[in-house]
Structure formats: structure tokens, C-alpha cells
């Protein structure tokens, strides 16, 4: 991305598997976890919760004694117009993703939909409103 080339599925899947493994480990140890990433496609979000092959096992082979772990994911979809997000990207200094790649992100995006566990929040809200909405949703779950 730093070179101005958008990531494809082959680039993203190993990274998502690593994130899945970290989530699985932390959830199995009883931790509550917040992960911020651009899981743009449903397939990416499925890998985060279920692993690469749809089973809630580590993406790396675990062996016969591996236990399935139930991982529930609440997707917080921060939605905003291309113009708003582009304007914010242009103000970033030293970020790895150049603003020129934003269009590819919008083209790749598959917004969450039922039956996914998600909430959608507009980026037009201020940060404290976004956090309050997320916290209220978590209290109800």
C-alpha cells in the first residue's frame, strides 16, 4: 500500500489469519478484545471469527487436540462519504496508505449485512458519540 498498490485477497488472507489466531488466543484466555482493521469484505470478517476454512480453529494447523473456540464478533462499521474520508486522509501525515488508494477501498467494500453482528455509525459523529454508541450496544449484548 505504501507504494500505491492496493492489497488483494492473497495479500490480506495471511494477515487476517494472524489476526484470527491472536483473537482466538486472547478470547480463549478470557480477555475482551477490540480489534481495529479494515475487514472490507464479508469473507475477511468470516476469517477473523472462524479462521481460513470456516472452522473456529487456528489458521495454522493445531493438531488433533485443538479445541473449537466460540468467538463472537461485533463489527462496528464506520460509514462515511468518499469526500469526507478523502478529506481526512489528505490531512494525515506519514500514514502508510496514500489517499490515492481510497477509491480501491470503496470498490472492495462489502458493508456488513444480516445475519452479521454489526452496527453502523456515521463518521460525521464526533469521537465521543461514536464511543458512546458502541458502549451502549455492548451493554445490550
Short mmCIF file of N, CA and C in Angstrom, two decimals:
data_model
loop_
_atom_site.label_atom_id
_atom_site.label_comp_id
_atom_site.label_asym_id
_atom_site.label_seq_id
_atom_site.Cartn_x
_atom_site.Cartn_y
_atom_site.Cartn_z
N UNK A 1 0.83 -1.19 0.00
CA UNK A 1 0.00 0.00 0.00
C UNK A 1 0.87 1.25 0.00
N UNK A 2 1.97 1.20 0.73
CA UNK A 2 2.86 2.35 0.78
C UNK A 2 3.41 2.73 -0.57
N UNK A 3 3.41 1.77 -1.50
CA UNK A 3 3.89 2.02 -2.87
C UNK A 3 2.75 2.41 -3.80
N UNK A 4 1.54 2.56 -3.24
CA UNK A 4 0.40 2.96 -4.06
C UNK A 4 -0.30 1.81 -4.75
N UNK A 5 -0.03 0.57 -4.32
CA UNK A 5 -0.65 -0.61 -4.92
C UNK A 5 -1.65 -1.19 -3.92
N UNK A 6 -2.93 -1.30 -4.31
CA UNK A 6 -3.93 -1.84 -3.37
C UNK A 6 -3.65 -3.31 -3.05
N UNK A 7 -4.00 -3.70 -1.83
CA UNK A 7 -3.88 -5.10 -1.44
C UNK A 7 -4.98 -5.91 -2.10
N UNK A 8 -4.68 -7.18 -2.37
CA UNK A 8 -5.70 -8.10 -2.89
C UNK A 8 -5.95 -9.19 -1.85
N UNK A 9 -6.83 -10.12 -2.17
CA UNK A 9 -7.16 -11.19 -1.22
C UNK A 9 -5.92 -11.97 -0.81
N UNK A 10 -5.04 -12.28 -1.75
CA UNK A 10 -3.83 -13.05 -1.43
C UNK A 10 -2.94 -12.30 -0.45
N UNK A 11 -2.92 -10.98 -0.55
CA UNK A 11 -2.14 -10.17 0.39
C UNK A 11 -2.79 -10.17 1.77
N UNK A 12 -4.10 -10.10 1.81
CA UNK A 12 -4.81 -9.89 3.07
C UNK A 12 -5.02 -11.18 3.88
N UNK A 13 -5.24 -12.30 3.22
CA UNK A 13 -5.64 -13.51 3.95
C UNK A 13 -4.61 -13.95 5.00
N UNK A 14 -3.31 -13.99 4.71
CA UNK A 14 -2.37 -14.38 5.77
C UNK A 14 -2.41 -13.42 6.97
N UNK A 15 -2.56 -12.14 6.69
CA UNK A 15 -2.66 -11.13 7.75
C UNK A 15 -3.91 -11.36 8.58
N UNK A 16 -5.04 -11.63 7.92
CA UNK A 16 -6.30 -11.89 8.63
C UNK A 16 -6.20 -13.16 9.46
N UNK A 17 -5.53 -14.18 8.93
CA UNK A 17 -5.32 -15.42 9.70
C UNK A 17 -4.51 -15.14 10.97
N UNK A 18 -3.48 -14.32 10.86
CA UNK A 18 -2.70 -13.95 12.04
C UNK A 18 -3.57 -13.23 13.06
N UNK A 19 -4.40 -12.32 12.58
CA UNK A 19 -5.31 -11.62 13.49
C UNK A 19 -6.30 -12.59 14.13
N UNK A 20 -6.81 -13.53 13.35
CA UNK A 20 -7.72 -14.55 13.88
C UNK A 20 -7.04 -15.32 15.01
N UNK A 21 -5.80 -15.73 14.78
CA UNK A 21 -5.08 -16.51 15.78
C UNK A 21 -4.89 -15.70 17.07
N UNK A 22 -4.58 -14.43 16.94
CA UNK A 22 -4.42 -13.56 18.11
C UNK A 22 -5.76 -13.41 18.84
N UNK A 23 -6.82 -13.16 18.08
CA UNK A 23 -8.15 -13.05 18.69
C UNK A 23 -8.53 -14.33 19.42
N UNK A 24 -8.32 -15.46 18.76
CA UNK A 24 -8.67 -16.75 19.34
C UNK A 24 -7.92 -16.98 20.65
N UNK A 25 -6.63 -16.68 20.64
CA UNK A 25 -5.81 -16.85 21.84
C UNK A 25 -6.30 -15.96 22.97
N UNK A 26 -6.56 -14.69 22.66
CA UNK A 26 -6.95 -13.75 23.70
C UNK A 26 -8.35 -14.04 24.23
N UNK A 27 -9.27 -14.38 23.36
CA UNK A 27 -10.64 -14.71 23.79
C UNK A 27 -10.63 -15.99 24.63
N UNK A 28 -9.83 -16.98 24.21
CA UNK A 28 -9.74 -18.24 24.95
C UNK A 28 -9.17 -18.02 26.36
N UNK A 29 -8.36 -16.98 26.53
CA UNK A 29 -7.81 -16.69 27.86
C UNK A 29 -8.74 -15.79 28.68
N UNK A 30 -9.93 -15.50 28.15
CA UNK A 30 -10.92 -14.74 28.89
C UNK A 30 -10.87 -13.23 28.70
N UNK A 31 -10.08 -12.79 27.77
CA UNK A 31 -9.96 -11.35 27.54
C UNK A 31 -11.07 -10.84 26.64
N UNK A 32 -11.42 -9.58 26.83
CA UNK A 32 -12.29 -8.87 25.92
C UNK A 32 -11.36 -8.13 24.97
N UNK A 33 -11.62 -8.20 23.69
CA UNK A 33 -10.67 -7.71 22.70
C UNK A 33 -11.34 -6.70 21.77
N UNK A 34 -10.62 -5.64 21.47
CA UNK A 34 -11.03 -4.68 20.46
C UNK A 34 -9.98 -4.74 19.36
N UNK A 35 -10.41 -4.96 18.15
CA UNK A 35 -9.51 -5.01 17.00
C UNK A 35 -9.97 -3.98 15.99
N UNK A 36 -9.08 -3.12 15.58
CA UNK A 36 -9.39 -2.14 14.55
C UNK A 36 -8.68 -2.56 13.28
N UNK A 37 -9.45 -2.83 12.24
CA UNK A 37 -8.85 -3.17 10.95
C UNK A 37 -9.90 -2.96 9.86
N UNK A 38 -9.42 -2.89 8.65
CA UNK A 38 -10.34 -2.69 7.53
C UNK A 38 -10.72 -4.04 6.94
N UNK A 39 -11.60 -4.74 7.62
CA UNK A 39 -12.12 -6.01 7.11
C UNK A 39 -13.22 -5.66 6.11
N UNK A 40 -12.80 -5.31 4.91
CA UNK A 40 -13.70 -4.72 3.92
C UNK A 40 -14.74 -5.69 3.37
N UNK A 41 -14.41 -6.98 3.31
CA UNK A 41 -15.33 -7.97 2.72
C UNK A 41 -15.87 -8.89 3.81
N UNK A 42 -17.04 -9.44 3.54
CA UNK A 42 -17.61 -10.42 4.48
C UNK A 42 -16.65 -11.58 4.68
N UNK A 43 -16.00 -12.02 3.61
CA UNK A 43 -15.04 -13.13 3.71
C UNK A 43 -13.94 -12.78 4.72
N UNK A 44 -13.50 -11.55 4.74
CA UNK A 44 -12.44 -11.15 5.67
C UNK A 44 -12.95 -11.21 7.11
N UNK A 45 -14.17 -10.75 7.33
CA UNK A 45 -14.74 -10.79 8.67
C UNK A 45 -14.98 -12.23 9.11
N UNK A 46 -15.36 -13.11 8.17
CA UNK A 46 -15.52 -14.52 8.49
C UNK A 46 -14.19 -15.15 8.90
N UNK A 47 -13.12 -14.79 8.22
CA UNK A 47 -11.80 -15.32 8.59
C UNK A 47 -11.43 -14.87 10.00
N UNK A 48 -11.74 -13.64 10.34
CA UNK A 48 -11.43 -13.15 11.68
C UNK A 48 -12.11 -13.99 12.76
N UNK A 49 -13.35 -14.39 12.52
CA UNK A 49 -14.09 -15.14 13.55
C UNK A 49 -13.96 -16.65 13.43
N UNK A 50 -13.82 -17.17 12.22
CA UNK A 50 -13.89 -18.62 12.01
C UNK A 50 -12.61 -19.24 11.49
N UNK A 51 -11.64 -18.44 11.13
CA UNK A 51 -10.42 -18.99 10.54
C UNK A 51 -10.58 -19.14 9.03
N UNK A 52 -9.52 -19.55 8.40
CA UNK A 52 -9.48 -19.59 6.94
C UNK A 52 -10.48 -20.56 6.32
N UNK A 53 -10.67 -21.71 6.96
CA UNK A 53 -11.52 -22.73 6.37
C UNK A 53 -12.91 -22.79 7.00
N UNK A 54 -13.29 -21.73 7.70
CA UNK A 54 -14.63 -21.68 8.28
C UNK A 54 -14.76 -22.38 9.61
N UNK A 55 -13.69 -22.97 10.11
CA UNK A 55 -13.72 -23.61 11.41
C UNK A 55 -13.05 -22.69 12.41
N UNK A 56 -13.59 -22.61 13.60
CA UNK A 56 -13.02 -21.72 14.61
C UNK A 56 -11.78 -22.36 15.22
N UNK A 57 -10.81 -22.63 14.39
CA UNK A 57 -9.53 -23.15 14.81
C UNK A 57 -8.46 -22.21 14.31
N UNK A 58 -7.27 -22.34 14.85
CA UNK A 58 -6.18 -21.50 14.36
C UNK A 58 -6.01 -21.71 12.87
N UNK A 59 -5.62 -20.67 12.18
CA UNK A 59 -5.38 -20.78 10.75
C UNK A 59 -4.22 -21.73 10.49
N UNK A 60 -3.25 -21.75 11.37
CA UNK A 60 -2.17 -22.73 11.26
C UNK A 60 -2.71 -24.05 11.81
N UNK A 61 -2.19 -25.16 11.32
CA UNK A 61 -2.65 -26.46 11.78
C UNK A 61 -2.37 -26.62 13.27
N UNK A 62 -3.37 -26.96 14.06
CA UNK A 62 -3.21 -27.06 15.51
C UNK A 62 -2.91 -28.47 16.00
N UNK A 63 -3.30 -29.45 15.27
CA UNK A 63 -3.17 -30.81 15.77
C UNK A 63 -4.51 -31.33 16.25
N UNK A 64 -4.53 -32.60 16.62
CA UNK A 64 -5.78 -33.29 16.94
C UNK A 64 -6.42 -32.80 18.23
N UNK A 65 -5.61 -32.32 19.20
CA UNK A 65 -6.17 -31.93 20.49
C UNK A 65 -6.74 -30.52 20.52
N UNK A 66 -6.75 -29.87 19.40
CA UNK A 66 -7.24 -28.49 19.36
C UNK A 66 -8.73 -28.44 19.71
N UNK A 67 -9.09 -27.42 20.45
CA UNK A 67 -10.48 -27.24 20.84
C UNK A 67 -11.07 -26.10 20.04
N UNK A 68 -12.32 -26.27 19.68
CA UNK A 68 -13.02 -25.18 18.99
C UNK A 68 -13.34 -24.10 20.01
N UNK A 69 -13.17 -22.88 19.62
CA UNK A 69 -13.50 -21.76 20.50
C UNK A 69 -14.57 -20.92 19.82
N UNK A 70 -15.56 -20.57 20.57
CA UNK A 70 -16.64 -19.74 20.04
C UNK A 70 -16.20 -18.28 20.14
N UNK A 71 -16.16 -17.62 19.01
CA UNK A 71 -15.77 -16.22 19.01
C UNK A 71 -16.89 -15.41 18.40
N UNK A 72 -17.37 -14.46 19.16
CA UNK A 72 -18.42 -13.59 18.66
C UNK A 72 -17.80 -12.24 18.32
N UNK A 73 -18.12 -11.75 17.18
CA UNK A 73 -17.55 -10.50 16.70
C UNK A 73 -18.66 -9.49 16.49
N UNK A 74 -18.48 -8.31 17.07
CA UNK A 74 -19.37 -7.20 16.78
C UNK A 74 -18.60 -6.29 15.83
N UNK A 75 -19.09 -6.16 14.62
CA UNK A 75 -18.46 -5.30 13.64
C UNK A 75 -19.03 -3.90 13.82
N UNK A 76 -18.14 -2.94 14.00
CA UNK A 76 -18.53 -1.54 14.06
C UNK A 76 -18.15 -0.96 12.70
N UNK A 77 -19.15 -0.77 11.87
CA UNK A 77 -18.92 -0.25 10.52
C UNK A 77 -19.03 1.27 10.56
N UNK A 78 -17.86 1.91 10.44
CA UNK A 78 -17.83 3.37 10.41
C UNK A 78 -18.05 3.79 8.98
N UNK A 79 -19.20 4.37 8.72
CA UNK A 79 -19.55 4.72 7.34
C UNK A 79 -19.44 6.21 7.12
N UNK A 80 -19.00 6.55 5.92
CA UNK A 80 -18.89 7.95 5.57
C UNK A 80 -18.75 8.10 4.07
N UNK A 81 -18.97 9.28 3.61
CA UNK A 81 -18.88 9.53 2.18
C UNK A 81 -17.42 9.54 1.74
N UNK A 82 -17.21 9.30 0.47
CA UNK A 82 -15.88 9.34 -0.11
C UNK A 82 -15.24 10.71 0.16
N UNK A 83 -16.02 11.75 0.01
CA UNK A 83 -15.50 13.11 0.17
C UNK A 83 -15.00 13.37 1.59
N UNK A 84 -15.78 12.97 2.58
CA UNK A 84 -15.39 13.19 3.98
C UNK A 84 -14.13 12.40 4.31
N UNK A 85 -14.12 11.12 3.95
CA UNK A 85 -12.98 10.28 4.29
C UNK A 85 -11.74 10.71 3.51
N UNK A 86 -11.91 11.08 2.26
CA UNK A 86 -10.80 11.56 1.46
C UNK A 86 -10.19 12.82 2.08
N UNK A 87 -11.03 13.73 2.52
CA UNK A 87 -10.54 14.94 3.17
C UNK A 87 -9.73 14.65 4.41
N UNK A 88 -10.15 13.66 5.18
CA UNK A 88 -9.40 13.30 6.38
C UNK A 88 -8.07 12.64 6.03
N UNK A 89 -8.08 11.79 5.01
CA UNK A 89 -6.83 11.15 4.58
C UNK A 89 -5.81 12.18 4.12
N UNK A 90 -6.26 13.19 3.43
CA UNK A 90 -5.35 14.21 2.93
C UNK A 90 -4.68 14.98 4.06
N UNK A 91 -5.31 15.00 5.23
CA UNK A 91 -4.74 15.71 6.38
C UNK A 91 -3.74 14.86 7.17
N UNK A 92 -3.71 13.54 6.93
CA UNK A 92 -2.79 12.66 7.64
C UNK A 92 -1.36 12.92 7.20
N UNK A 93 -0.46 12.81 8.14
CA UNK A 93 0.96 12.96 7.84
C UNK A 93 1.66 11.63 8.16
N UNK A 94 2.43 11.11 7.21
CA UNK A 94 3.24 9.92 7.47
C UNK A 94 2.48 8.62 7.55
N UNK A 95 1.24 8.55 7.07
CA UNK A 95 0.46 7.32 7.11
C UNK A 95 0.86 6.42 5.96
N UNK A 96 0.81 5.09 6.19
CA UNK A 96 1.25 4.13 5.16
C UNK A 96 0.33 4.07 3.95
N UNK A 97 -0.93 4.45 4.11
CA UNK A 97 -1.86 4.34 2.98
C UNK A 97 -2.02 5.69 2.30
N UNK A 98 -1.60 5.77 1.06
CA UNK A 98 -1.77 7.04 0.35
C UNK A 98 -3.24 7.28 0.00
N UNK A 99 -3.68 8.53 0.02
CA UNK A 99 -5.08 8.85 -0.29
C UNK A 99 -5.53 8.34 -1.66
N UNK A 100 -4.60 8.14 -2.58
CA UNK A 100 -4.95 7.65 -3.92
C UNK A 100 -5.56 6.25 -3.90
N UNK A 101 -5.35 5.51 -2.81
CA UNK A 101 -5.90 4.14 -2.73
C UNK A 101 -7.32 4.10 -2.17
N UNK A 102 -7.84 5.23 -1.73
CA UNK A 102 -9.17 5.23 -1.13
C UNK A 102 -10.23 4.69 -2.07
N UNK A 103 -10.17 5.05 -3.33
CA UNK A 103 -11.17 4.57 -4.29
C UNK A 103 -11.19 3.05 -4.34
N UNK A 104 -10.01 2.41 -4.30
CA UNK A 104 -9.96 0.94 -4.32
C UNK A 104 -10.60 0.36 -3.06
N UNK A 105 -10.49 1.07 -1.93
CA UNK A 105 -11.11 0.62 -0.69
C UNK A 105 -12.64 0.66 -0.82
N UNK A 106 -13.16 1.73 -1.38
CA UNK A 106 -14.60 1.84 -1.58
C UNK A 106 -15.10 0.79 -2.57
N UNK A 107 -14.32 0.49 -3.59
CA UNK A 107 -14.71 -0.52 -4.58
C UNK A 107 -14.71 -1.92 -3.99
N UNK A 108 -13.81 -2.18 -3.05
CA UNK A 108 -13.71 -3.50 -2.41
C UNK A 108 -14.75 -3.69 -1.31
N UNK A 109 -15.20 -2.60 -0.70
CA UNK A 109 -16.08 -2.66 0.46
C UNK A 109 -17.37 -3.43 0.21
N UNK A 110 -17.61 -4.39 1.10
CA UNK A 110 -18.89 -5.08 1.20
C UNK A 110 -19.42 -4.75 2.60
N UNK A 111 -20.27 -3.73 2.70
CA UNK A 111 -20.75 -3.35 4.03
C UNK A 111 -21.41 -4.54 4.73
N UNK A 112 -21.28 -4.61 6.06
CA UNK A 112 -21.92 -5.71 6.77
C UNK A 112 -23.43 -5.70 6.57
N UNK A 113 -24.00 -6.88 6.59
CA UNK A 113 -25.45 -7.06 6.42
C UNK A 113 -25.88 -8.27 7.25
N UNK A 114 -27.17 -8.37 7.52
CA UNK A 114 -27.70 -9.52 8.25
C UNK A 114 -27.30 -10.79 7.50
N UNK A 115 -26.93 -11.83 8.20
CA UNK A 115 -27.02 -12.05 9.64
C UNK A 115 -25.76 -11.65 10.43
N UNK A 116 -24.86 -10.87 9.84
CA UNK A 116 -23.68 -10.45 10.58
C UNK A 116 -24.08 -9.63 11.80
N UNK A 117 -23.28 -9.73 12.85
CA UNK A 117 -23.49 -8.98 14.08
C UNK A 117 -22.76 -7.65 13.93
N UNK A 118 -23.50 -6.57 13.65
CA UNK A 118 -22.85 -5.30 13.37
C UNK A 118 -23.73 -4.12 13.76
N UNK A 119 -23.06 -2.99 13.90
CA UNK A 119 -23.75 -1.71 13.99
C UNK A 119 -23.06 -0.79 13.00
N UNK A 120 -23.81 0.14 12.49
CA UNK A 120 -23.26 1.13 11.55
C UNK A 120 -23.33 2.49 12.21
N UNK A 121 -22.20 3.19 12.18
CA UNK A 121 -22.12 4.51 12.79
C UNK A 121 -21.50 5.46 11.77
N UNK A 122 -22.10 6.61 11.64
CA UNK A 122 -21.59 7.61 10.70
C UNK A 122 -20.33 8.27 11.25
N UNK A 123 -19.34 8.45 10.39
CA UNK A 123 -18.13 9.16 10.80
C UNK A 123 -18.38 10.66 10.94
N UNK A 124 -19.58 11.10 10.60
CA UNK A 124 -19.93 12.51 10.80
C UNK A 124 -20.13 12.81 12.28
N UNK A 125 -20.35 11.76 13.11
CA UNK A 125 -20.47 11.96 14.55
C UNK A 125 -19.08 12.23 15.11
N UNK A 126 -19.05 12.87 16.28
CA UNK A 126 -17.74 13.08 16.89
C UNK A 126 -17.31 11.80 17.62
N UNK A 127 -16.05 11.73 17.98
CA UNK A 127 -15.49 10.51 18.56
C UNK A 127 -16.22 10.10 19.82
N UNK A 128 -16.57 11.04 20.69
CA UNK A 128 -17.25 10.67 21.93
C UNK A 128 -18.64 10.09 21.66
N UNK A 129 -19.33 10.57 20.64
CA UNK A 129 -20.64 10.00 20.27
C UNK A 129 -20.47 8.59 19.72
N UNK A 130 -19.45 8.39 18.92
CA UNK A 130 -19.18 7.06 18.36
C UNK A 130 -18.90 6.07 19.48
N UNK A 131 -18.04 6.44 20.41
CA UNK A 131 -17.69 5.57 21.53
C UNK A 131 -18.93 5.27 22.38
N UNK A 132 -19.75 6.29 22.65
CA UNK A 132 -20.96 6.09 23.46
C UNK A 132 -21.91 5.10 22.78
N UNK A 133 -22.06 5.20 21.46
CA UNK A 133 -22.94 4.29 20.73
C UNK A 133 -22.40 2.85 20.82
N UNK A 134 -21.11 2.69 20.65
CA UNK A 134 -20.50 1.35 20.74
C UNK A 134 -20.69 0.78 22.13
N UNK A 135 -20.41 1.57 23.16
CA UNK A 135 -20.53 1.09 24.54
C UNK A 135 -21.97 0.73 24.88
N UNK A 136 -22.92 1.51 24.43
CA UNK A 136 -24.33 1.21 24.67
C UNK A 136 -24.73 -0.10 23.98
N UNK A 137 -24.26 -0.30 22.79
CA UNK A 137 -24.55 -1.54 22.07
C UNK A 137 -23.96 -2.74 22.80
N UNK A 138 -22.74 -2.61 23.29
CA UNK A 138 -22.11 -3.72 24.01
C UNK A 138 -22.84 -4.05 25.31
N UNK A 139 -23.38 -3.06 25.97
CA UNK A 139 -24.15 -3.30 27.20
C UNK A 139 -25.39 -4.13 26.93
N UNK A 140 -25.99 -3.95 25.74
CA UNK A 140 -27.22 -4.68 25.40
C UNK A 140 -26.95 -6.10 24.96
N UNK A 141 -25.71 -6.45 24.68
CA UNK A 141 -25.40 -7.79 24.16
C UNK A 141 -25.12 -8.76 25.27
#
